[in-house]
């Protein structure tokens, strides 16, 4: 294609690109990170009368594929889906969700959509679309020859009448304002045929509430139904009289008139069927004890009922067929009306979206005219303070949900001069280059679709017939394409479909190029980078690059042109050296990264080794503890068995002596012998009762002050029971002790010390216990404090011994089991409470128990390393 040159269009592509790209266009290129990125931006090159339009209906398969890929890369579907939240009709909601939002096929059509949105923004209240249904499938079925049901026909009638109601609302608003502000919306429905005659016919023939055909639908139907009602009255009267006679004769327990096999009949006992002489048995009950018989006198009336019923249904089908045919004949008008309602609903949704995002009305610029007198007249793209719509929506949705919102996206300024064909964006990684390109692409699509975008002032942008993008990684294993091959394949398809009015956005291209030495017809832009914070600011610096533009600056300040030319030659000669230097820097960077990763891996291995050693130590201690407990139990059992043998021997001796003395004694000596035997038995019992408790040597009983963890003997508890002090209550020495599952409050005078707690020191007897007050939740913390005053608990390492699993239990069961586990814990032990994720009921119960239990000093909620488990510190 030869490059045309007209008075209004001057081709500015460099000759180096002409051989590859045989069409005039504007391109924005973007290189591999961290170098520059080019944004190939095509400004509208012709006047409005010469604007080309690309209709999706007639696009080629290649054009359709690249369009869909571009919309996916720009996330256009997400913007459309957000409009669904503001749609009033089901058809509009479905269109938004599926991404079928109308996009202007010409500049004039896009301007009309923008004016519709501007009018919708001015609505003081939303239009009422109530009653409008998506009847496209019903109309298609009628056109295809299917007989419509009453409900479907009524739906078509309601939708048409509701559409008329929307038009009446707009007419009323237009009459109230008289300034034409709502004319763009009113024009949508102007000239539509609201099919008043069809709606009236449907409402005259059908009852939409009961979904039935009315008697007045036709004279024939009215006559048939009148005759049928008269026949049914006669039939019911005859059958009621017959049923009453059968009942009086004892042929049935109660009179029964019913319908079997579409015929009216009466019920009679099988043994009394002779009460219906000449009757016809139509059916019987499940047990066979009752027959349902049609009396001979009712046969003719039933026959007439069957006939009239068939005639009525046939006439109803005729009426439904006529209405279905009327709908099929009016399909074009109905579809056109529903399309207009969809267009109007979309306009209202765009208006609501604009109010939600604080969007502003865009306008289309002409690259080769300067009708504006302000500063923006020198630019084809002039947008101040635009925010990426999807990033902005996240913050707005968070505000609407009353949750903590993320920061608002940084506003961007986009200024592209009219004579610029290519904008080169350079900057650091994650600096916002790709987001900037996507924002420009979305703003172009939104303006074409009449959607206001969040910006400041009066944004201006060219009308592009196509927005084509090559953004992201296009690697395809299925088609054996590498990332680079996929990139080149996409560019080839873009070249095949692009026109002179297209916007092309290209990401990750031009690797190794220097943005500061490019063709003068390119425009530079850089993403700002703060050297103080070493963080990107996400602002665009126009006419700037990521590196020094030394030659351009030297030329601007008057350097000798010969010197500049010589410098340019050296730049070209040193390009290979620069490449080697970059490769060396990259190698050094990778080497440093590898060393850092190795250091981190060694550190992690050291930590793992320490954890494994700690685990082995705890495991050995747990095994040793279990063996010691088993040995103690065995020793205790042996001691009890020895005592039992002694007691049994002593009791046998007493019994034998008693029997011998009883044989050799007289009757009057019996009482004396009995008292001696009882005394001997009592002495044996007293000798083996555990009344003598071994007290600690380091403390006298008179100075005994109970401490948490002390083992004490409780007077009156019986059996020599040893209990554990679990809580002190006041200065009087009273405390709460636990024996098994039993907890009781005991005074100090009722206790005798057996053994001090394991955390008590030799001088602890001289320390007075502090009373339990609201400000001091646990006095026992003093006995396990370090020098700095902090309480020392056991190691926070989970084992089977310090874990209680509440998963799968009811709330009541979990509460009881957790309390028992806490009570069984040693002082200053760490307890792992596994409650799982689930519905949260067991977790809430566990947290409530831990929060209110007196022995729980503190607890830590679940963490990313320990989901479903809460760690409690038991005092």
PDB file of C-alpha atoms in Angstrom, residues 606-789:
ATOM      1  CA  UNK A 606      20.661 -24.517  60.853  1.00  0.00           C
ATOM      2  CA  UNK A 607      17.283 -23.536  62.283  1.00  0.00           C
ATOM      3  CA  UNK A 608      15.826 -26.856  61.148  1.00  0.00           C
ATOM      4  CA  UNK A 609      18.646 -28.737  62.857  1.00  0.00           C
ATOM      5  CA  UNK A 610      17.998 -26.868  66.118  1.00  0.00           C
ATOM      6  CA  UNK A 611      14.279 -27.601  65.915  1.00  0.00           C
ATOM      7  CA  UNK A 612      14.935 -31.279  65.260  1.00  0.00           C
ATOM      8  CA  UNK A 613      17.297 -31.447  68.265  1.00  0.00           C
ATOM      9  CA  UNK A 614      14.703 -29.778  70.493  1.00  0.00           C
ATOM     10  CA  UNK A 615      12.061 -32.182  69.264  1.00  0.00           C
ATOM     11  CA  UNK A 616      14.269 -35.210  70.004  1.00  0.00           C
ATOM     12  CA  UNK A 617      15.011 -33.879  73.482  1.00  0.00           C
ATOM     13  CA  UNK A 618      11.334 -33.370  74.235  1.00  0.00           C
ATOM     14  CA  UNK A 619      10.506 -36.783  72.802  1.00  0.00           C
ATOM     15  CA  UNK A 620      13.115 -38.501  75.056  1.00  0.00           C
ATOM     16  CA  UNK A 621      11.885 -36.570  78.078  1.00  0.00           C
ATOM     17  CA  UNK A 622       8.292 -37.576  77.339  1.00  0.00           C
ATOM     18  CA  UNK A 623       9.290 -41.243  76.984  1.00  0.00           C
ATOM     19  CA  UNK A 624      11.282 -41.083  80.233  1.00  0.00           C
ATOM     20  CA  UNK A 625       8.353 -39.462  82.001  1.00  0.00           C
ATOM     21  CA  UNK A 626       6.021 -42.199  80.861  1.00  0.00           C
ATOM     22  CA  UNK A 627       8.397 -44.905  82.120  1.00  0.00           C
ATOM     23  CA  UNK A 628       8.739 -43.146  85.484  1.00  0.00           C
ATOM     24  CA  UNK A 629       4.968 -42.878  85.842  1.00  0.00           C
ATOM     25  CA  UNK A 630       4.614 -46.588  85.046  1.00  0.00           C
ATOM     26  CA  UNK A 631       7.316 -47.478  87.614  1.00  0.00           C
ATOM     27  CA  UNK A 632       5.624 -45.379  90.301  1.00  0.00           C
ATOM     28  CA  UNK A 633       2.297 -47.010  89.588  1.00  0.00           C
ATOM     29  CA  UNK A 634       3.888 -50.471  89.809  1.00  0.00           C
ATOM     30  CA  UNK A 635       5.647 -49.579  93.086  1.00  0.00           C
ATOM     31  CA  UNK A 636       2.427 -48.218  94.547  1.00  0.00           C
ATOM     32  CA  UNK A 637       0.520 -51.318  93.522  1.00  0.00           C
ATOM     33  CA  UNK A 638       3.121 -53.603  95.132  1.00  0.00           C
ATOM     34  CA  UNK A 639       2.995 -51.627  98.377  1.00  0.00           C
ATOM     35  CA  UNK A 640      -0.792 -51.824  98.529  1.00  0.00           C
ATOM     36  CA  UNK A 641      -0.670 -55.565  97.869  1.00  0.00           C
ATOM     37  CA  UNK A 642       1.855 -56.052 100.684  1.00  0.00           C
ATOM     38  CA  UNK A 643      -0.335 -54.049 103.089  1.00  0.00           C
ATOM     39  CA  UNK A 644      -3.347 -56.103 102.046  1.00  0.00           C
ATOM     40  CA  UNK A 645      -1.459 -59.326 102.791  1.00  0.00           C
ATOM     41  CA  UNK A 646      -0.490 -58.032 106.247  1.00  0.00           C
ATOM     42  CA  UNK A 647      -4.036 -56.879 107.007  1.00  0.00           C
ATOM     43  CA  UNK A 648      -5.476 -60.159 105.763  1.00  0.00           C
ATOM     44  CA  UNK A 649      -3.009 -62.155 107.944  1.00  0.00           C
ATOM     45  CA  UNK A 650      -3.837 -60.059 111.010  1.00  0.00           C
ATOM     46  CA  UNK A 651      -7.571 -60.358 110.404  1.00  0.00           C
ATOM     47  CA  UNK A 652      -7.252 -64.146 109.933  1.00  0.00           C
ATOM     48  CA  UNK A 653      -5.411 -64.389 113.265  1.00  0.00           C
ATOM     49  CA  UNK A 654      -8.123 -62.360 115.055  1.00  0.00           C
ATOM     50  CA  UNK A 655     -10.860 -64.541 113.559  1.00  0.00           C
ATOM     51  CA  UNK A 656      -9.102 -67.805 114.444  1.00  0.00           C
ATOM     52  CA  UNK A 657      -8.465 -66.635 118.031  1.00  0.00           C
ATOM     53  CA  UNK A 658     -12.085 -65.563 118.324  1.00  0.00           C
ATOM     54  CA  UNK A 659     -13.368 -68.937 117.081  1.00  0.00           C
ATOM     55  CA  UNK A 660     -11.078 -70.897 119.469  1.00  0.00           C
ATOM     56  CA  UNK A 661     -12.053 -68.759 122.476  1.00  0.00           C
ATOM     57  CA  UNK A 662     -15.712 -69.002 121.494  1.00  0.00           C
ATOM     58  CA  UNK A 663     -15.596 -72.824 121.602  1.00  0.00           C
ATOM     59  CA  UNK A 664     -13.902 -72.928 124.997  1.00  0.00           C
ATOM     60  CA  UNK A 665     -15.928 -70.175 126.696  1.00  0.00           C
ATOM     61  CA  UNK A 666     -19.254 -70.091 128.373  1.00  0.00           C
ATOM     62  CA  UNK A 667     -22.344 -68.305 127.112  1.00  0.00           C
ATOM     63  CA  UNK A 668     -22.019 -65.399 129.530  1.00  0.00           C
ATOM     64  CA  UNK A 669     -18.461 -64.709 128.215  1.00  0.00           C
ATOM     65  CA  UNK A 670     -19.701 -64.158 124.610  1.00  0.00           C
ATOM     66  CA  UNK A 671     -20.113 -60.410 124.899  1.00  0.00           C
ATOM     67  CA  UNK A 672     -16.684 -59.996 126.415  1.00  0.00           C
ATOM     68  CA  UNK A 673     -15.054 -62.015 123.624  1.00  0.00           C
ATOM     69  CA  UNK A 674     -16.956 -60.017 120.954  1.00  0.00           C
ATOM     70  CA  UNK A 675     -15.753 -56.683 122.362  1.00  0.00           C
ATOM     71  CA  UNK A 676     -12.155 -57.931 122.430  1.00  0.00           C
ATOM     72  CA  UNK A 677     -12.409 -59.038 118.745  1.00  0.00           C
ATOM     73  CA  UNK A 678     -13.912 -55.669 117.742  1.00  0.00           C
ATOM     74  CA  UNK A 679     -11.148 -53.843 119.571  1.00  0.00           C
ATOM     75  CA  UNK A 680      -8.502 -55.924 117.846  1.00  0.00           C
ATOM     76  CA  UNK A 681     -10.127 -55.265 114.443  1.00  0.00           C
ATOM     77  CA  UNK A 682     -10.278 -51.514 115.145  1.00  0.00           C
ATOM     78  CA  UNK A 683      -6.616 -51.456 116.056  1.00  0.00           C
ATOM     79  CA  UNK A 684      -5.728 -53.113 112.729  1.00  0.00           C
ATOM     80  CA  UNK A 685      -7.839 -50.542 110.839  1.00  0.00           C
ATOM     81  CA  UNK A 686      -6.308 -47.665 112.767  1.00  0.00           C
ATOM     82  CA  UNK A 687      -2.828 -48.971 112.146  1.00  0.00           C
ATOM     83  CA  UNK A 688      -3.306 -48.926 108.352  1.00  0.00           C
ATOM     84  CA  UNK A 689      -5.365 -45.704 107.964  1.00  0.00           C
ATOM     85  CA  UNK A 690      -3.325 -42.872 106.259  1.00  0.00           C
ATOM     86  CA  UNK A 691      -3.734 -40.334 109.031  1.00  0.00           C
ATOM     87  CA  UNK A 692      -0.005 -39.825 109.444  1.00  0.00           C
ATOM     88  CA  UNK A 693       1.088 -37.532 106.629  1.00  0.00           C
ATOM     89  CA  UNK A 694       4.771 -36.852 105.976  1.00  0.00           C
ATOM     90  CA  UNK A 695       5.216 -33.090 106.116  1.00  0.00           C
ATOM     91  CA  UNK A 696       7.943 -31.136 104.420  1.00  0.00           C
ATOM     92  CA  UNK A 697      10.976 -30.555 106.556  1.00  0.00           C
ATOM     93  CA  UNK A 698      11.493 -26.947 105.518  1.00  0.00           C
ATOM     94  CA  UNK A 699       8.277 -25.516 106.910  1.00  0.00           C
ATOM     95  CA  UNK A 700       6.286 -25.891 110.130  1.00  0.00           C
ATOM     96  CA  UNK A 701       2.566 -26.456 109.881  1.00  0.00           C
ATOM     97  CA  UNK A 702       1.769 -23.359 111.917  1.00  0.00           C
ATOM     98  CA  UNK A 703       3.473 -21.146 109.311  1.00  0.00           C
ATOM     99  CA  UNK A 704       1.987 -22.976 106.307  1.00  0.00           C
ATOM    100  CA  UNK A 705       0.870 -20.595 103.522  1.00  0.00           C
ATOM    101  CA  UNK A 706      -0.788 -22.444 100.579  1.00  0.00           C
ATOM    102  CA  UNK A 707       0.739 -21.837  97.175  1.00  0.00           C
ATOM    103  CA  UNK A 708      -0.510 -22.848  93.717  1.00  0.00           C
ATOM    104  CA  UNK A 709       0.754 -26.334  92.922  1.00  0.00           C
ATOM    105  CA  UNK A 710       1.072 -27.477  96.596  1.00  0.00           C
ATOM    106  CA  UNK A 711       0.046 -31.037  97.403  1.00  0.00           C
ATOM    107  CA  UNK A 712      -2.135 -30.959 100.580  1.00  0.00           C
ATOM    108  CA  UNK A 713      -4.207 -33.308 102.728  1.00  0.00           C
ATOM    109  CA  UNK A 714      -7.801 -32.071 103.207  1.00  0.00           C
ATOM    110  CA  UNK A 715      -9.441 -32.807 106.508  1.00  0.00           C
ATOM    111  CA  UNK A 716     -12.803 -34.497 105.994  1.00  0.00           C
ATOM    112  CA  UNK A 717     -12.151 -35.467 102.365  1.00  0.00           C
ATOM    113  CA  UNK A 718     -11.459 -39.046 103.561  1.00  0.00           C
ATOM    114  CA  UNK A 719      -9.254 -41.840 102.434  1.00  0.00           C
ATOM    115  CA  UNK A 720      -6.030 -39.932 102.917  1.00  0.00           C
ATOM    116  CA  UNK A 721      -6.776 -38.034  99.725  1.00  0.00           C
ATOM    117  CA  UNK A 722      -4.078 -35.674  98.480  1.00  0.00           C
ATOM    118  CA  UNK A 723      -5.390 -32.632  96.548  1.00  0.00           C
ATOM    119  CA  UNK A 724      -3.653 -29.895  94.531  1.00  0.00           C
ATOM    120  CA  UNK A 725      -3.942 -26.152  95.211  1.00  0.00           C
ATOM    121  CA  UNK A 726      -4.993 -24.487  91.938  1.00  0.00           C
ATOM    122  CA  UNK A 727      -5.931 -20.976  93.110  1.00  0.00           C
ATOM    123  CA  UNK A 728      -5.466 -18.702  96.164  1.00  0.00           C
ATOM    124  CA  UNK A 729      -8.327 -16.384  97.044  1.00  0.00           C
ATOM    125  CA  UNK A 730      -7.284 -14.032  99.826  1.00  0.00           C
ATOM    126  CA  UNK A 731      -5.122 -13.045 102.778  1.00  0.00           C
ATOM    127  CA  UNK A 732      -6.921 -15.521 105.080  1.00  0.00           C
ATOM    128  CA  UNK A 733      -5.178 -18.401 103.284  1.00  0.00           C
ATOM    129  CA  UNK A 734      -8.328 -19.887 101.808  1.00  0.00           C
ATOM    130  CA  UNK A 735      -7.895 -21.409  98.381  1.00  0.00           C
ATOM    131  CA  UNK A 736      -9.425 -23.684  95.761  1.00  0.00           C
ATOM    132  CA  UNK A 737      -8.101 -27.238  95.566  1.00  0.00           C
ATOM    133  CA  UNK A 738      -8.760 -29.954  93.032  1.00  0.00           C
ATOM    134  CA  UNK A 739      -8.957 -33.707  93.491  1.00  0.00           C
ATOM    135  CA  UNK A 740      -9.627 -35.464  90.181  1.00  0.00           C
ATOM    136  CA  UNK A 741     -12.557 -33.605  88.614  1.00  0.00           C
ATOM    137  CA  UNK A 742     -13.731 -32.151  91.941  1.00  0.00           C
ATOM    138  CA  UNK A 743     -12.943 -28.541  92.921  1.00  0.00           C
ATOM    139  CA  UNK A 744     -13.701 -27.198  96.432  1.00  0.00           C
ATOM    140  CA  UNK A 745     -12.859 -24.078  98.448  1.00  0.00           C
ATOM    141  CA  UNK A 746     -10.973 -24.925 101.670  1.00  0.00           C
ATOM    142  CA  UNK A 747      -9.689 -22.869 104.596  1.00  0.00           C
ATOM    143  CA  UNK A 748      -5.995 -23.032 105.475  1.00  0.00           C
ATOM    144  CA  UNK A 749      -6.803 -24.599 108.870  1.00  0.00           C
ATOM    145  CA  UNK A 750      -8.373 -27.595 107.105  1.00  0.00           C
ATOM    146  CA  UNK A 751      -5.250 -28.336 105.050  1.00  0.00           C
ATOM    147  CA  UNK A 752      -1.951 -30.038 105.809  1.00  0.00           C
ATOM    148  CA  UNK A 753       1.010 -29.643 103.487  1.00  0.00           C
ATOM    149  CA  UNK A 754       2.311 -32.833 101.927  1.00  0.00           C
ATOM    150  CA  UNK A 755       4.658 -31.492  99.231  1.00  0.00           C
ATOM    151  CA  UNK A 756       5.523 -28.078  97.879  1.00  0.00           C
ATOM    152  CA  UNK A 757       4.823 -27.241  94.205  1.00  0.00           C
ATOM    153  CA  UNK A 758       7.584 -28.056  91.721  1.00  0.00           C
ATOM    154  CA  UNK A 759       8.307 -24.371  91.023  1.00  0.00           C
ATOM    155  CA  UNK A 760       8.672 -23.382  94.734  1.00  0.00           C
ATOM    156  CA  UNK A 761      12.134 -22.459  96.001  1.00  0.00           C
ATOM    157  CA  UNK A 762      13.591 -23.310  99.356  1.00  0.00           C
ATOM    158  CA  UNK A 763      12.819 -19.873 100.777  1.00  0.00           C
ATOM    159  CA  UNK A 764       9.313 -19.585  99.420  1.00  0.00           C
ATOM    160  CA  UNK A 765       7.734 -20.157 102.821  1.00  0.00           C
ATOM    161  CA  UNK A 766       8.634 -16.669 103.843  1.00  0.00           C
ATOM    162  CA  UNK A 767       6.845 -15.054 100.872  1.00  0.00           C
ATOM    163  CA  UNK A 768       3.292 -14.041 101.553  1.00  0.00           C
ATOM    164  CA  UNK A 769       0.719 -14.809  98.852  1.00  0.00           C
ATOM    165  CA  UNK A 770      -0.987 -11.854  97.247  1.00  0.00           C
ATOM    166  CA  UNK A 771      -4.760 -11.727  97.149  1.00  0.00           C
ATOM    167  CA  UNK A 772      -6.633 -12.150  93.855  1.00  0.00           C
ATOM    168  CA  UNK A 773      -7.936  -8.792  92.666  1.00  0.00           C
ATOM    169  CA  UNK A 774      -9.315  -7.563  89.333  1.00  0.00           C
ATOM    170  CA  UNK A 775      -6.006  -5.832  88.613  1.00  0.00           C
ATOM    171  CA  UNK A 776      -3.930  -8.885  89.641  1.00  0.00           C
ATOM    172  CA  UNK A 777      -5.420 -11.991  88.012  1.00  0.00           C
ATOM    173  CA  UNK A 778      -2.923 -14.584  89.287  1.00  0.00           C
ATOM    174  CA  UNK A 779      -0.704 -14.581  92.368  1.00  0.00           C
ATOM    175  CA  UNK A 780       1.047 -17.719  91.191  1.00  0.00           C
ATOM    176  CA  UNK A 781       2.924 -15.839  88.519  1.00  0.00           C
ATOM    177  CA  UNK A 782       5.387 -14.656  91.179  1.00  0.00           C
ATOM    178  CA  UNK A 783       6.734 -18.157  91.674  1.00  0.00           C
ATOM    179  CA  UNK A 784       7.799 -18.487  88.023  1.00  0.00           C
ATOM    180  CA  UNK A 785       9.126 -15.026  87.267  1.00  0.00           C
ATOM    181  CA  UNK A 786      12.518 -14.259  85.895  1.00  0.00           C
ATOM    182  CA  UNK A 787      14.630 -11.442  87.217  1.00  0.00           C
ATOM    183  CA  UNK A 788      13.121  -8.990  84.777  1.00  0.00           C
ATOM    184  CA  UNK A 789       9.613  -9.784  86.081  1.00  0.00           C
TER     185      UNK A 789
END
